[in-house]
Every structure is written in structure tokens, then in C-alpha cells.
Coordinates of C-alpha atoms and ligand atoms in Angstrom, one line a residue:
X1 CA 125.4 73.1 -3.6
X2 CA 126.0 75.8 -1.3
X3 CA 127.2 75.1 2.0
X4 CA 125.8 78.9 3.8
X5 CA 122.7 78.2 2.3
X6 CA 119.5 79.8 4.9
X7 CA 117.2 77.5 5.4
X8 CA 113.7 78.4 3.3
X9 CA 110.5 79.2 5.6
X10 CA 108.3 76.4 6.1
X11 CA 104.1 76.5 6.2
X12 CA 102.7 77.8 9.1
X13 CA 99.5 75.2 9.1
X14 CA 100.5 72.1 9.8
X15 CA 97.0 70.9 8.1
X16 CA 97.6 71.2 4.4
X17 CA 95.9 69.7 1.2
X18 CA 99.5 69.1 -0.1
X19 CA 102.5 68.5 1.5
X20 CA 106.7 68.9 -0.1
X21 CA 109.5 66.5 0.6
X22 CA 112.1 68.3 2.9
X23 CA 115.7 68.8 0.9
X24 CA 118.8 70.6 1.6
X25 CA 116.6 73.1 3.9
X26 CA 113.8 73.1 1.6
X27 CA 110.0 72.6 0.8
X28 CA 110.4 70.7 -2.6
X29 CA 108.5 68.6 -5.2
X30 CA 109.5 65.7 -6.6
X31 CA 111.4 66.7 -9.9
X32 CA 109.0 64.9 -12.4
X33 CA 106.0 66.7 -10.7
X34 CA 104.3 63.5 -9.9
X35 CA 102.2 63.6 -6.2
X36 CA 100.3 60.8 -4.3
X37 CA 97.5 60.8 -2.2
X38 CA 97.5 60.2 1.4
X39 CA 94.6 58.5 3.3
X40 CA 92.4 59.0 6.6
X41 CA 92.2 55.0 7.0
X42 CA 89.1 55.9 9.7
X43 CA 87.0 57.3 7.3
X44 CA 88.5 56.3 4.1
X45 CA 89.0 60.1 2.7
X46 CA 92.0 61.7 1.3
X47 CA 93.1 64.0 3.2
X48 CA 96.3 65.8 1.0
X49 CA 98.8 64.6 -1.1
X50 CA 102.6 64.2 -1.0
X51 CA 105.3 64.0 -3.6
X52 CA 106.3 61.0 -5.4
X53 CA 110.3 60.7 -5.6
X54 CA 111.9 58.9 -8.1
X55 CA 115.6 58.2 -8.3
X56 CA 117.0 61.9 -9.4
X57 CA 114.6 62.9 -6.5
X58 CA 116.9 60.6 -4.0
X59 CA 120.0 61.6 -5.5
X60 CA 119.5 65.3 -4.6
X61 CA 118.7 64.1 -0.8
X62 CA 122.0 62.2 -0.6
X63 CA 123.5 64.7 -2.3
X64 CA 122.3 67.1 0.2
X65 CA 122.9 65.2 3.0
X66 CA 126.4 64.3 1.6
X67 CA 127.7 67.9 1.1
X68 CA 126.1 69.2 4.7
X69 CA 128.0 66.2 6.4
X70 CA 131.8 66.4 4.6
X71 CA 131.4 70.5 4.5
X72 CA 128.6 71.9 6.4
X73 CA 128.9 72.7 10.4
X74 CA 126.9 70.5 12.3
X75 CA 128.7 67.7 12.8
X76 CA 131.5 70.2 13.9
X77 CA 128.9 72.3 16.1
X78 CA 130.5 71.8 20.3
X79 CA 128.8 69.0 21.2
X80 CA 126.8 71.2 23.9
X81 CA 125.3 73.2 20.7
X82 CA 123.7 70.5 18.9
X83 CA 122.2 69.1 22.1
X84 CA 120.7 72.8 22.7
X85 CA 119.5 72.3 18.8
X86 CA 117.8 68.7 20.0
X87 CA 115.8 70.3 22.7
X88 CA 115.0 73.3 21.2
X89 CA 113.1 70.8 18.5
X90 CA 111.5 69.5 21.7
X91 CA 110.1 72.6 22.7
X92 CA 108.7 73.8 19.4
X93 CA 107.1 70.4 19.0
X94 CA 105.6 70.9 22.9
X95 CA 104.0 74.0 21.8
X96 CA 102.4 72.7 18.5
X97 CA 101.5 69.1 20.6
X98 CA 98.2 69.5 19.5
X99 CA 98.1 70.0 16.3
X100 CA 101.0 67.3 15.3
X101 CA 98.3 64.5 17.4
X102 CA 95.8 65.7 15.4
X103 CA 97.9 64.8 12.0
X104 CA 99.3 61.6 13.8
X105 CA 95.6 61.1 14.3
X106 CA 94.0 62.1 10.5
X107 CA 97.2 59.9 9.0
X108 CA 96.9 56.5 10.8
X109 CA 93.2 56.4 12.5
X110 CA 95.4 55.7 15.8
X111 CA 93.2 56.9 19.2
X112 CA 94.2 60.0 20.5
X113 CA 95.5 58.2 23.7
X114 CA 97.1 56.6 22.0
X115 CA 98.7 59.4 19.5
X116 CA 99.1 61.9 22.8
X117 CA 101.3 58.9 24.4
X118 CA 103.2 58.5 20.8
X119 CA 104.1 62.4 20.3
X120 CA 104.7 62.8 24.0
X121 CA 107.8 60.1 23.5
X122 CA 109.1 61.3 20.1
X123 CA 109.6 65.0 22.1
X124 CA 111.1 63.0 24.7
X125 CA 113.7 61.5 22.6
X126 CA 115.2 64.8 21.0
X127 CA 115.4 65.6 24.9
X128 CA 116.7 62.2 26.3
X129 CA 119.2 62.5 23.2
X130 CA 120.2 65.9 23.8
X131 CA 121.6 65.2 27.4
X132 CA 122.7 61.4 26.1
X133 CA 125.1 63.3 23.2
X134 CA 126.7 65.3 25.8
X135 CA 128.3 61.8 27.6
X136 CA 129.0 59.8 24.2
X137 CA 132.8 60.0 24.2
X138 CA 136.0 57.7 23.8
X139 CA 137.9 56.4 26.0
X140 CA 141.6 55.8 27.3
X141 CA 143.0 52.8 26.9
X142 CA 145.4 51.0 29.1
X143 CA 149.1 50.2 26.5
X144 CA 152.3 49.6 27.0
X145 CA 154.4 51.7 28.5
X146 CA 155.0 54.5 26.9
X147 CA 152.3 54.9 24.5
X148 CA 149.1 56.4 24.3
X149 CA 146.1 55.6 23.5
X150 CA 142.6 57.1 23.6
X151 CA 139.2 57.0 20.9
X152 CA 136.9 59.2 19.7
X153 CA 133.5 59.2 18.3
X154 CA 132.9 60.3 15.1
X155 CA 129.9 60.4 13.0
X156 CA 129.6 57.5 10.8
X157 CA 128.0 59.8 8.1
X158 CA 125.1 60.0 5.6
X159 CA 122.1 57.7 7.3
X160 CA 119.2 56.9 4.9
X161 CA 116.8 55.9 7.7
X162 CA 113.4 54.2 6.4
X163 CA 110.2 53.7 8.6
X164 CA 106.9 52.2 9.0
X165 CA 103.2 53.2 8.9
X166 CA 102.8 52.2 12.4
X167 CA 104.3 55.0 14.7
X168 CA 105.0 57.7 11.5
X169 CA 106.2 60.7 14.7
X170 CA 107.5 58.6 17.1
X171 CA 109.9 55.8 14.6
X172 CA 110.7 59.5 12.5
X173 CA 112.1 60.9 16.4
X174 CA 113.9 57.5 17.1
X175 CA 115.5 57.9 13.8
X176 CA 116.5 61.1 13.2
X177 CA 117.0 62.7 17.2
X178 CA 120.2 59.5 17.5
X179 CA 121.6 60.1 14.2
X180 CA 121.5 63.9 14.3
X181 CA 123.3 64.3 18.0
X182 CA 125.8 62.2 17.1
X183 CA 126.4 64.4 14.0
X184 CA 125.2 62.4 11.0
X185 CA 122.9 63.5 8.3
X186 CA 120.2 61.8 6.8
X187 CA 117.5 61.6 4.4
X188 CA 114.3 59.9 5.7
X189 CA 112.0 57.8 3.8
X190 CA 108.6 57.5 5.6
X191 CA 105.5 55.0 4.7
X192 CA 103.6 56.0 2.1
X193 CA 100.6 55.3 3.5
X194 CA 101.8 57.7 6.5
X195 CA 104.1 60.6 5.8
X196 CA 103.0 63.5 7.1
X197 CA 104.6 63.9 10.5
X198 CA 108.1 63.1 9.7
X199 CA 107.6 65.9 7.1
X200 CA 106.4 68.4 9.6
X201 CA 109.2 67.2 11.8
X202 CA 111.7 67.8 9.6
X203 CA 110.6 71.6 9.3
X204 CA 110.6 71.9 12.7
X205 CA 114.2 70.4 12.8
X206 CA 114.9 73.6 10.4
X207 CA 112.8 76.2 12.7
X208 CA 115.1 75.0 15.7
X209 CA 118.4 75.6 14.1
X210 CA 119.6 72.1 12.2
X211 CA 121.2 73.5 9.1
X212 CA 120.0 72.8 5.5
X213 CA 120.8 69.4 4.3
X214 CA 121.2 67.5 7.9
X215 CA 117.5 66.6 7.8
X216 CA 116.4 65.5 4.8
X217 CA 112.6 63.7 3.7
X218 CA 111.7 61.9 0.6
X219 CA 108.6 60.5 0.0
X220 CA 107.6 58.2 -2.4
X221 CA 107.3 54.2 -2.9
X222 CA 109.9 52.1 -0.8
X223 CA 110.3 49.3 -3.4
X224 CA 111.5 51.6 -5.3
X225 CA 113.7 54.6 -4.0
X226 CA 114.0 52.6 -0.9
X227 CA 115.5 50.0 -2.5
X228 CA 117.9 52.8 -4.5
X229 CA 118.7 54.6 -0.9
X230 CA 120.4 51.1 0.5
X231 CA 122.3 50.6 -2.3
X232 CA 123.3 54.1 -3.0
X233 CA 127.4 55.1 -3.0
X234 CA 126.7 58.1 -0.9
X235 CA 124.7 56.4 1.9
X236 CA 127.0 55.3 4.9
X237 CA 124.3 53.6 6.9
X238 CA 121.2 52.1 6.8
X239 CA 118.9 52.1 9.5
X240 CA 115.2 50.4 8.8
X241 CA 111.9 49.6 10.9
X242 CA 109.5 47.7 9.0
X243 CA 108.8 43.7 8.0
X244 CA 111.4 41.2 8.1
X245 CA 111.4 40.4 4.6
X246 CA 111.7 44.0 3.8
X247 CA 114.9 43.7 6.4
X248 CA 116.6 41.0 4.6
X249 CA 116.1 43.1 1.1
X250 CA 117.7 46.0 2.2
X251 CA 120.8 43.9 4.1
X252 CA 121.3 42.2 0.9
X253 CA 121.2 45.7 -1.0
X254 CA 123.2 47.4 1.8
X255 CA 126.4 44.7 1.0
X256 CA 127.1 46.6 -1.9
X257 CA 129.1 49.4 -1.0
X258 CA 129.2 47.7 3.1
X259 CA 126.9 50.0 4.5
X260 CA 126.3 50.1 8.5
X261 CA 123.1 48.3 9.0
X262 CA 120.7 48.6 11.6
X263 CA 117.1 46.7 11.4
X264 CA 113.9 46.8 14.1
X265 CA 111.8 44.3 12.2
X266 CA 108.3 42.0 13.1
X267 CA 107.8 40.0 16.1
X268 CA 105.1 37.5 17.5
X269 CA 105.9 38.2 21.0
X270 CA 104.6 36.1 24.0
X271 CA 103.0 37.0 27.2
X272 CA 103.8 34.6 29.7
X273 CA 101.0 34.3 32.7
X274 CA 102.2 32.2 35.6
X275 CA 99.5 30.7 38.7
X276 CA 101.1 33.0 41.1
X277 CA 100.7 35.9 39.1
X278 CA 97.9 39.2 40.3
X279 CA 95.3 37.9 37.9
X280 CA 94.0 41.5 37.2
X281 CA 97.1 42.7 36.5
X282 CA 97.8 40.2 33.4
X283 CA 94.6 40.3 32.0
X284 CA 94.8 44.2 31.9
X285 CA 98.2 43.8 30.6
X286 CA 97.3 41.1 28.1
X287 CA 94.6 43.9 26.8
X288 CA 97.0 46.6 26.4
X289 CA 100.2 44.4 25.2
X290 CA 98.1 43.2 22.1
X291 CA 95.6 45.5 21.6
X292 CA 97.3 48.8 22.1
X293 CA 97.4 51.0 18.7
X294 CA 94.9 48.5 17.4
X295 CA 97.7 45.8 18.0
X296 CA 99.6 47.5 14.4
X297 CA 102.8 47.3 16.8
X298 CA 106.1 45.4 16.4
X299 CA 106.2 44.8 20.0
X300 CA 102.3 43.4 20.2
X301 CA 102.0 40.5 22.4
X302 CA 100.0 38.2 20.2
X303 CA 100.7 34.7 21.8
X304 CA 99.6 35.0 25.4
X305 CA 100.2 31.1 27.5
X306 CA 98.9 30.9 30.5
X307 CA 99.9 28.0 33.1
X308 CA 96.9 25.2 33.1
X309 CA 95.7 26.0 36.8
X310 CA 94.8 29.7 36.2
X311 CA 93.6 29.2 31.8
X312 CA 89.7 29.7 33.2
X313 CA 89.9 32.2 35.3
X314 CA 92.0 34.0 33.1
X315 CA 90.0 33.6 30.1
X316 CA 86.8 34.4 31.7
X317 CA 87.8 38.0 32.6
X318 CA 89.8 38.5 29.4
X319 CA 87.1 37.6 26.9
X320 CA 84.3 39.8 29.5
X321 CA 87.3 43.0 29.4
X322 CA 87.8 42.5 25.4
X323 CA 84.1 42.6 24.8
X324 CA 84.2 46.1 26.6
X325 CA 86.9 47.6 24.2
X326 CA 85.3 50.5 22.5
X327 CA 86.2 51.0 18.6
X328 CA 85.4 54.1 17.8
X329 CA 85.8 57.9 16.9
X330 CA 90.0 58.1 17.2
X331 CA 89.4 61.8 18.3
X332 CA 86.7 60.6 21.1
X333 CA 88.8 60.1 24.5
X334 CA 86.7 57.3 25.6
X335 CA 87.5 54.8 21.7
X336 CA 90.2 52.2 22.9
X337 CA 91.0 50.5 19.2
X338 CA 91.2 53.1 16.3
X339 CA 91.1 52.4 11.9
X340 CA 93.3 49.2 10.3
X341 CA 96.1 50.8 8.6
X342 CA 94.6 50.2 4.7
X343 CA 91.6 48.2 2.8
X344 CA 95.1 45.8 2.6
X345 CA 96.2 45.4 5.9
X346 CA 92.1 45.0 6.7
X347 CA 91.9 41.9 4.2
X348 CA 95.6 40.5 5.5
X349 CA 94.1 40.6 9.5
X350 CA 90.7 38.5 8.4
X351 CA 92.4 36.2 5.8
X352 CA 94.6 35.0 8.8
X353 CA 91.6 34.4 11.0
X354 CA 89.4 33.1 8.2
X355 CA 92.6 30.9 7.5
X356 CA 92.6 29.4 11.2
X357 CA 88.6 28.9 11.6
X358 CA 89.2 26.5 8.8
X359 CA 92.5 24.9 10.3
X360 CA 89.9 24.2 13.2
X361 CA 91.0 27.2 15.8
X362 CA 88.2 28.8 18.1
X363 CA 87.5 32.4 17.5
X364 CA 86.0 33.0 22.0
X365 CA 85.3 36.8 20.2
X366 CA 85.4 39.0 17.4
X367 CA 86.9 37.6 14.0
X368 CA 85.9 40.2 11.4
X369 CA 85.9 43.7 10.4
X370 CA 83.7 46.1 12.8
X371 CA 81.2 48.1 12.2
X372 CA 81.4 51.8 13.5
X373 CA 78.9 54.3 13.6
X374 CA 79.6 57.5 11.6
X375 CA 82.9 55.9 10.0
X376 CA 81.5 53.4 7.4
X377 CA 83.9 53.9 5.0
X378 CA 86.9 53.4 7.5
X379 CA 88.9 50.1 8.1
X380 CA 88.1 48.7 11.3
X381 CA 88.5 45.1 12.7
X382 CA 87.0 43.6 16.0
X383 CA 89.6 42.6 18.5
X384 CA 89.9 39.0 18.4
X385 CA 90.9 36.0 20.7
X386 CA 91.4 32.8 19.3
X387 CA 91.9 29.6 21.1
X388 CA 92.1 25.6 20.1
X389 CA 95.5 26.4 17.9
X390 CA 99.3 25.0 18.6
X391 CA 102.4 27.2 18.7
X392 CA 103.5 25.5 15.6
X393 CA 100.0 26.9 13.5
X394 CA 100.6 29.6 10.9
X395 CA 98.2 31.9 13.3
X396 CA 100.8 31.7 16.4
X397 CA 103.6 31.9 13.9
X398 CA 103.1 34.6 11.6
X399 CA 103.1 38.5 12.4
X400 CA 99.2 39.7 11.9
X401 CA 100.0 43.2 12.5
X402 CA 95.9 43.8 14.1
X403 CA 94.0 43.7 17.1
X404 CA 94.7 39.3 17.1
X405 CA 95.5 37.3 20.1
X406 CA 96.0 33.5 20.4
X407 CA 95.7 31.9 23.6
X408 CA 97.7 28.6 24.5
X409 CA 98.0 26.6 27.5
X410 CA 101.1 25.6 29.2
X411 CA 102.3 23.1 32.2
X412 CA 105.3 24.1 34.0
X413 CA 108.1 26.8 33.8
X414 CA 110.5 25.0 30.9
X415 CA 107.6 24.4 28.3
X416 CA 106.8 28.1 28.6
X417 CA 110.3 29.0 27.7
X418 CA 110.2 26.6 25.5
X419 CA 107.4 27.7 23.7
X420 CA 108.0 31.4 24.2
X421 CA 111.3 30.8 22.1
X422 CA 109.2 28.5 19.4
X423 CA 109.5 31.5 16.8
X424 CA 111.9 32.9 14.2
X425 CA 111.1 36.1 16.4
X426 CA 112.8 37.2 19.4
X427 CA 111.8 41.3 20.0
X428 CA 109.7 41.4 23.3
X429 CA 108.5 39.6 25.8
X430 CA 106.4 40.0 28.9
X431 CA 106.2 37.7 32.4
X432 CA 103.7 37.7 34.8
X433 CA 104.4 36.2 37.9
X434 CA 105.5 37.3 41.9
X435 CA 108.0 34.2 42.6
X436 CA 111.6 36.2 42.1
X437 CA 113.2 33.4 41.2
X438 CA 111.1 32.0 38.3
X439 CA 111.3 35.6 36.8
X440 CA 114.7 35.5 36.8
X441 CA 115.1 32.1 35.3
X442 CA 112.3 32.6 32.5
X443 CA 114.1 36.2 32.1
X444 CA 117.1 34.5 31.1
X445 CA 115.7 31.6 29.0
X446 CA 113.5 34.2 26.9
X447 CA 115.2 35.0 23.7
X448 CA 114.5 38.1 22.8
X449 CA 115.5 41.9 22.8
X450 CA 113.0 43.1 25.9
X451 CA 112.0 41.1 28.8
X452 CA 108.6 43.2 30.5
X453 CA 108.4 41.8 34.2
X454 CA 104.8 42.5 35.4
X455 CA 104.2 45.3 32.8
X456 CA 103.3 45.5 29.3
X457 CA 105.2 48.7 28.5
X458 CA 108.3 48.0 25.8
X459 CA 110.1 51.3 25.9
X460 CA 111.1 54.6 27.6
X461 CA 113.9 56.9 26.1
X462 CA 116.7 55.5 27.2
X463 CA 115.8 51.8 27.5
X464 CA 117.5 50.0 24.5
X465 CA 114.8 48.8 22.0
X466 CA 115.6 46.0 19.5
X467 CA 115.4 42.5 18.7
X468 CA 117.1 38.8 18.5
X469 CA 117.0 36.6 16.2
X470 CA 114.9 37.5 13.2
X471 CA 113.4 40.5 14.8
X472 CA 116.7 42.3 13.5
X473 CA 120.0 43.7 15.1
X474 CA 121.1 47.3 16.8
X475 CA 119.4 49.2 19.7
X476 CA 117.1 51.8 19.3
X477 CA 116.3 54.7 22.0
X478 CA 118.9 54.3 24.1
X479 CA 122.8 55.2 24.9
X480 CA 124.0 51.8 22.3
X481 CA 121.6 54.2 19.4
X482 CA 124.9 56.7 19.5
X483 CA 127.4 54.3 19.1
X484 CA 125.6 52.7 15.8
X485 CA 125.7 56.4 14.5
X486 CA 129.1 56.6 15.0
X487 CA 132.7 55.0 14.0
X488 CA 135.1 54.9 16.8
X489 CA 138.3 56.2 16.0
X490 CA 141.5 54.7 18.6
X491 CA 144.1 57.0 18.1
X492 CA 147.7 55.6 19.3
X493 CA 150.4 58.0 20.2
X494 CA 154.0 57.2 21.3
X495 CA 155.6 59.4 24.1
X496 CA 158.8 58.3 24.5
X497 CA 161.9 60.2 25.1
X498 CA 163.9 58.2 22.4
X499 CA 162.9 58.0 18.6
X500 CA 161.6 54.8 17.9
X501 CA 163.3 52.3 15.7
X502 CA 161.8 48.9 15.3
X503 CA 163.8 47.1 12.7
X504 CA 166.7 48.3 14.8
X505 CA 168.8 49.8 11.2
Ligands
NDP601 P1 107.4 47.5 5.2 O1 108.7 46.7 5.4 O2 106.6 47.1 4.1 O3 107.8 49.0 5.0 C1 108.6 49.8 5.9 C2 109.2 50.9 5.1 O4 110.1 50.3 4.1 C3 108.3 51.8 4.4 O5 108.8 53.1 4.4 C4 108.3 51.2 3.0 O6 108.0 52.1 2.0 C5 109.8 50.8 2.9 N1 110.1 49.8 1.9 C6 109.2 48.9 1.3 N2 109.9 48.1 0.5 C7 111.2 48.4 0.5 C8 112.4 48.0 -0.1 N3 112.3 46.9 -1.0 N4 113.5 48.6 0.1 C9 113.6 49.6 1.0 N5 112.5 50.1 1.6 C10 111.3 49.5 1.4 O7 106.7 47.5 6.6 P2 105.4 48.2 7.0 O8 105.4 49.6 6.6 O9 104.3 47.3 6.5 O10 105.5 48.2 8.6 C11 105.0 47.2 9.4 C12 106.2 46.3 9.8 O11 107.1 47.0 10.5 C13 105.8 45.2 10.7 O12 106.3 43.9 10.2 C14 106.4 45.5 12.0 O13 106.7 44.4 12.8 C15 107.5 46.3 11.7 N6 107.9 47.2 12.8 C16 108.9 46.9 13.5 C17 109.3 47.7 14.6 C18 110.5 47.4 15.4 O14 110.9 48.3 16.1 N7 111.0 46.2 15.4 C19 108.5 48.9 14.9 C20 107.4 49.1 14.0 C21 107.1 48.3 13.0 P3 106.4 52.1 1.4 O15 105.6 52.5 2.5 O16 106.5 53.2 0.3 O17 106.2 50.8 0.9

């Protein structure tokens, strides 16, 4: 493979009818020829088609991304030069912010709020991850007298980094800006159901300077040449967003050849509402932290308790507020709650609310797939609030991944820590209360990754973004993203006058 090689000219339209995996700086179709389609899950149309890789496919990436790591520049670029690279892929993707919504949009049936919010943070990470490269260094080390010690950063290497269908832009931009600054390559494997944007984002790594090979995307089905990137020789790292089964697969795979593993899985997170919390301010909360992108979010808060004295008064203006949600047209400003996913993900949301009617729950609202005018053919699903079930039910265990709430009661202060921590879960969290001192002690009883205190907002760039317990291990977004990108090397040097001589011979 050359190592010089110019990077090919991408598409000017971002809107195509058929898109090409992104290798060693190139448009390229998957080398049996075979394509997929890809789905408007709002309308139910195909909207282009994508290639579908098979394993010699993935071995060129690797390859790719091998030979651009070990001899091509990047990873020797000054560090100032690869952080003007990061925002430079910042500002094309501010001047085409339109057009990549409106793919976000087409792709997942996500509002456009919600998609302007989305594209507005993955630009924001190439930039917070430009300035954060720039103060990732070693250290010196305090030794023994007359030695010497200091470390130094290093990229860790090839990355195969593998995403879900549920941010495709913004988990692509968490991936790739981290791995990138600290000087890795990698070979991205998006969702099938929603690969668009991390291709269109790895041409625009290409347009901003990142030589061929450092960004590579494959596309095709994760079972498969997912399953071949974590066990592949020349992968160094793994780094994976998507279900906690998946997760345990590719850790198990990843043993092989003792990959670095990093893995943002599922989570049933709880919203804690306490009697001296602004009522208005939870229940608007509440609405955003479970039904925000159509509640298809990791970080969903889909078990809300609320302390006995204020359940009523609660519910009352959370049922009235949820009624008001508006499904509809994801281009319209004014829709609220945008497509399901798939038909799939559709059928999984009811099953688990058809399963809990019978188990004896109380749907207060919604409970089956919605109706919208003009989009008949879409996958939509009312937002739902169910009541009457215990922490211990399959409905308040089990990720849902849809616009799904349960609603549980709860005495005092321990029992809500208690039952916040009833899960194999632990990603994020949120607290509503004004009394300082119970927010600090529930803060610190909550296992999980993210504590929200009086908001329902999980993540900025630059505030670590991962989970305890079953909800995986490693930070996203944040300063601890470099270090899992890189290998620190300590590098111990005596300075003695006198040669030593430690056997004394
Ligand atoms: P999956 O685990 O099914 O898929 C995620 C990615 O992994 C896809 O690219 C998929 O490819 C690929 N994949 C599937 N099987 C394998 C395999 N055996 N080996 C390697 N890769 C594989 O998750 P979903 O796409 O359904 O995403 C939803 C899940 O993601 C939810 O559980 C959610 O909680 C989690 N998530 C977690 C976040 C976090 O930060 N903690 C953030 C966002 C989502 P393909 O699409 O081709 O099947």
C-alpha cells in the first residue's frame, strides 16, 4: 500500500441514491459487489444503499489503517497540527450543518431538534478534542536520586470503533475525534440500519487534511465483520456503543489477541423526584430524560420514583404534559417524538408493554404504535407511562429502547438509593431535590457513571460519559477518552556521574 497516496475526491451531494465505504482515502465498494438498502424508518422508504463488507472487505480497512499508523505521518504530525486538522473538520461540517441534519434526519426519523442538537455536539467534539490533544502529555515522576523519570503518550494504535443506530453523527464524532487527536487510526463500523453520516464524516475527515488510511468506514452486518474486527490480529483496540449482550461478545472476542477494550452499553436509568423538589422542573425534566430522541437513548431515564407525598401531583401534570407531545413530521419544528428505529424495534417496544398489561401494570397513557398523518408507512409508537409495576418486574428491568416510562413510588431517602441501584445497570442518573445535603448523599449512593442534579442533560464535550456496572467501562467525551487512546510510555533514565554497577563485579 502506498504510504504518499492523495486522498481521492469525495461526492459533492451529500444526498445520494448510493453511498461507498471510506478506505485508505477512498470511496470503495465492497469487493464482492454486494450493496444493502438503507431505510427512512418515518416513512418506511429506501432512501439509498450502502456496501455490504465481508471479511476481505475488513481486512483492507485494517490493513489500511495498519500501514497509515506504523508508516504514515499522522500520528507523527506536531501535536498543534492534528488539533488544526480536528477543527478544521469542525468547520467544514459547520458550513454543510444543514445538509448533514437533514441525512441525520432521512436515516433515523429523529426530530430535527433533536438532530440540530445531535450534529451541533459531534462539531463540538472535533473542537473540544482539538484544544484537549494539545494538554494530553506525561508526566515527571519523583525517583530516587539520581534518576530520571518522565512518560509519554503514545497512540495505542489501530482502533476498530463500532456504533449504534441511535446517535449515527454524534457516537461516529465521539469515536473517531478522541482516537484521531491522540494519533490512532481506525476503521469504523456504523449500524446498518444508520450509516450514512459516519460515511459523510469520514470524507470530510479527508477534505480537512486527515491522511488516507487514518479514517477508515466499513459497512456491512456487525455479527459478522463486527465480530471479525474484535478478533482481528491487526486491531489494537476496541471501542463499542451498543447493547450489553453485544458488549460481552465483543470482550470475549477481544481476549484473543488482548485488545484494549472500551464499551458504552444499555442502561435503565432512574429519575429520582424528591418532596422538596420545583415540581415543574421534574416533570419537564422527566419528559425530556425519557422521551427525548423518541427515548432510543442509552442514557433514557425510564424508571422515574417519586417520594409518596408529591406521586399525585406529579403524575397529574406529567400524564396532562405527555398527552401534549406532538409525533409528527421529523422535519416540522413543532414534532417532539420522531419514527421507531425499525418494524423490529416497533414490535420489541409493544411486546414489552403488551408483556406488562398482562403481568397486571397500568398503562395512565399511550401503549401502542401511533398513528401519524402523512407517514402511514413509518414506525411510530405513542409515548407511554406505566404504573402499578415493582422495580423487580421485567418492564423496570429491561432496556426498552422507546418512548416507555415506569413510574414507582418510594418513602424516604435510602429506599430510593436503594432502588435506584436495583439494576444490573449503572450509566445515568438524575435527582431532583433543593435540600444540599440529601443531593449529596443520594449523589454518592447512586451507582452509576452520571449523577444529573436538577437537570436532565447527560453530556457536554468534556464531561466524561460512561457507565458502572453492566452499562460497560472507559469514558467517553472527555479528557480520560485520550488516555484510553493511548499507551503511556515511563521512560527511566539514570544521571549519575559514576557508571552504574549493581552486582558490584
Ligand atoms: P447492537 O449492540 O445491536 O449494535 C451496535 C453495533 O454493533 C452495530 O454497529 C452492530 O452492527 C454491531 N454489532 C452487532 N452484533 C455484533 C457483534 N456480534 N460483534 C460486533 N459488532 C456487532 O446495539 P444497537 O445498534 O441495537 O444499539 C442500541 C443499544 O446501544 C442500546 O442497548 C443502547 O443502550 C446502546 N447504547 C449505549 C450508549 C452508551 O453510551 N452507553 C449510547 C447509545 C446506545 P449491525 O447494525 O450491523 O447489527
Amino acid at each position: 500500500m502506498p504510504i504518499t497516496k492523495e486522498v481521492a475526491v469525495f461526492p459533492a451531494e451529500m444526498k445520494r441514491s448510493a453511498y461507498k465505504m471510506v478506505i485508505n482515502g477512498e470511496p470503495v465498494d465492497a469487493a464482492g459487489g454486494e450493496t444493502f438498502h438503507v431505510y427512512n424508518p418515518a416513512t418506511g422508504e429506501a432512501i439509498a444503499t450502502v456496501p455490504k463488507a465481508d471479511y476481505a472487505d475488513v481486512d483492507r480497512a485494517v490493513e489500511a489503517a495498519r500501514h497509515a499508523f506504523e508508516h504514515g505521518k499522522w500520528r507523527r504530525y506536531p501535536v498543534g497540527k492534528r488539533a488544526r486538522v480536528l477543527n478544521k473538520i469542525a468547520s467544514i461540517m459547520r458550513s454543510r450543518f444543514d445538509a448533514l441534519v437533514e441525512m441525520e434526519i432521512l436515516n433515523t426519523g429523529k426530530t430535527i431538534e433533536t438532530a440540530k442538537g445531535q450534529v451541533m455536539q459531534a462539531i463540538e467534539d472535533f473542537e473540544f478534542f482539538a484544544g484537549a490533544i494539545v494538554g494530553h502529555r506525561g508526566a515527571v515522576n519523583h525517583v530516587p536520586g539520581q534518576f530520571f523519570n518522565y512518560t509519554q503518550k503514545e497512540p495505542v494504535g489501530v482502533a476498530a470503533q463500532i456504533i449504534p443506530w441511535n446517535y449515527p453523527l454524534m457516537m461516529a464524532a465521539w469515536k473517531i475525534a478522541p482516537a484521531i487527536a491522540a494519533g490512532c487510526s481506525v476503521v469504523v463500523k456504523p449500524a446498518s440500519l444508520t450509516p450514512i453520516t459516519a460515511i459523510l464524516l469520514a470524507e470530510i475527515c479527508h477534505e480537512a487534511g486527515v491522511p488516507a488510511g487514518v479514517v477508515n468506514v466499513i459497512t456491512g452486518p456487525g455479527a459478522k465483520i463486527g465480530s471479525y474486527l474484535a478478533k482481528h490480529e491487526g486491531v489494537d483496540k476496541i471501542a463499542f456503543t451498543g447493547e450489553t449482550s453485544t458488549g460481552k461478545e465483543i470482550m470475549a472476542n477481544a481476549s484473543e489477541t488482548l485488545k484494549r477494550v472500551t464499551l458504552e452499553l444499555g442502561g435503565k436509568s432512574p429519575n429520582l423526584v424528591f418532596q422538596d423538589a420545583d415540581l415543574d422542573a421534574a416533570v419537564n425534566g422527566a419528559l425530556y430524560g425519557i422521551f427525548y430522541n423518541t427515548g432510543q437513548s442509552c442514557e433514557a431515564r425510564s424508571r422515574i420514583f417519586l417520594q409518596e407525598d408529591i406521586y399525585d401531583a406529579f403524575m397529574e401534570k406529567f400524564v396532562a404534559k405527555t398527552k401534549k407531545l406532538v409525533l409528527g413530521d421529523p422535519f416540522s419544528p413543532a414534532s417532539h417524538i420522531g419514527a421507531i428505529i425499525s418494524k423490529e424495534q416497533l414490535e420489541t417496544i409493544h411486546r414489552y408493554v403488551e408483556e406488562a398489561k398482562q403481568a397486571g401494570a397500568t398503562i395512565v397513557t399511550g401503549g401502542k404504535p401511533a398513528k401519524v398523518e402523512g407517514f402511514e408507512n413509518g414506525y411510530w409508537y405513542e409515548p407511554t407511562i406505566i404504573t402499578n409495576v415493582t422495580n423487580d418486574s421485567k418492564i423496570a428491568q429491561e432496556e426498552i429502547f422507546g418512548p416507555v416510562v415506569v413510574v414507582m413510588p418510594f418513602k424516604e431517602e435510602k429506599e430510593a438509593v436503594k432502588l435506584a441501584n436495583a439494576t444490573k445497570y449503572g450509566l445515568a442518573s438524575s435527582i431532583w431535590a433543593k435540600d444540599q445535603g440529601l443531593i449529596k448523599r443520594v449523589t454518592d449512593g447512586i451507582q452509576a457513571g452520571i449523577v444529573m442534579v436538577n437537570s436532565p442533560f447527560s453530556a457536554f464535550p468534556g464531561t466524561p460519559f460512561g457507565g458502572y456496572k453492566q452499562s460497560g467501562f472507559g469514558r467517553e467525551l472527555s479528557f480520560e477518552c485520550l488516555d484510553l487512546y493511548s499507551e503511556t510510555k515511563s521512560v527511566l533514565t539514570y544521571a549519575g556521574a559514576k557508571p552504574l554497577n549493581p552486582f558490584q563485579l
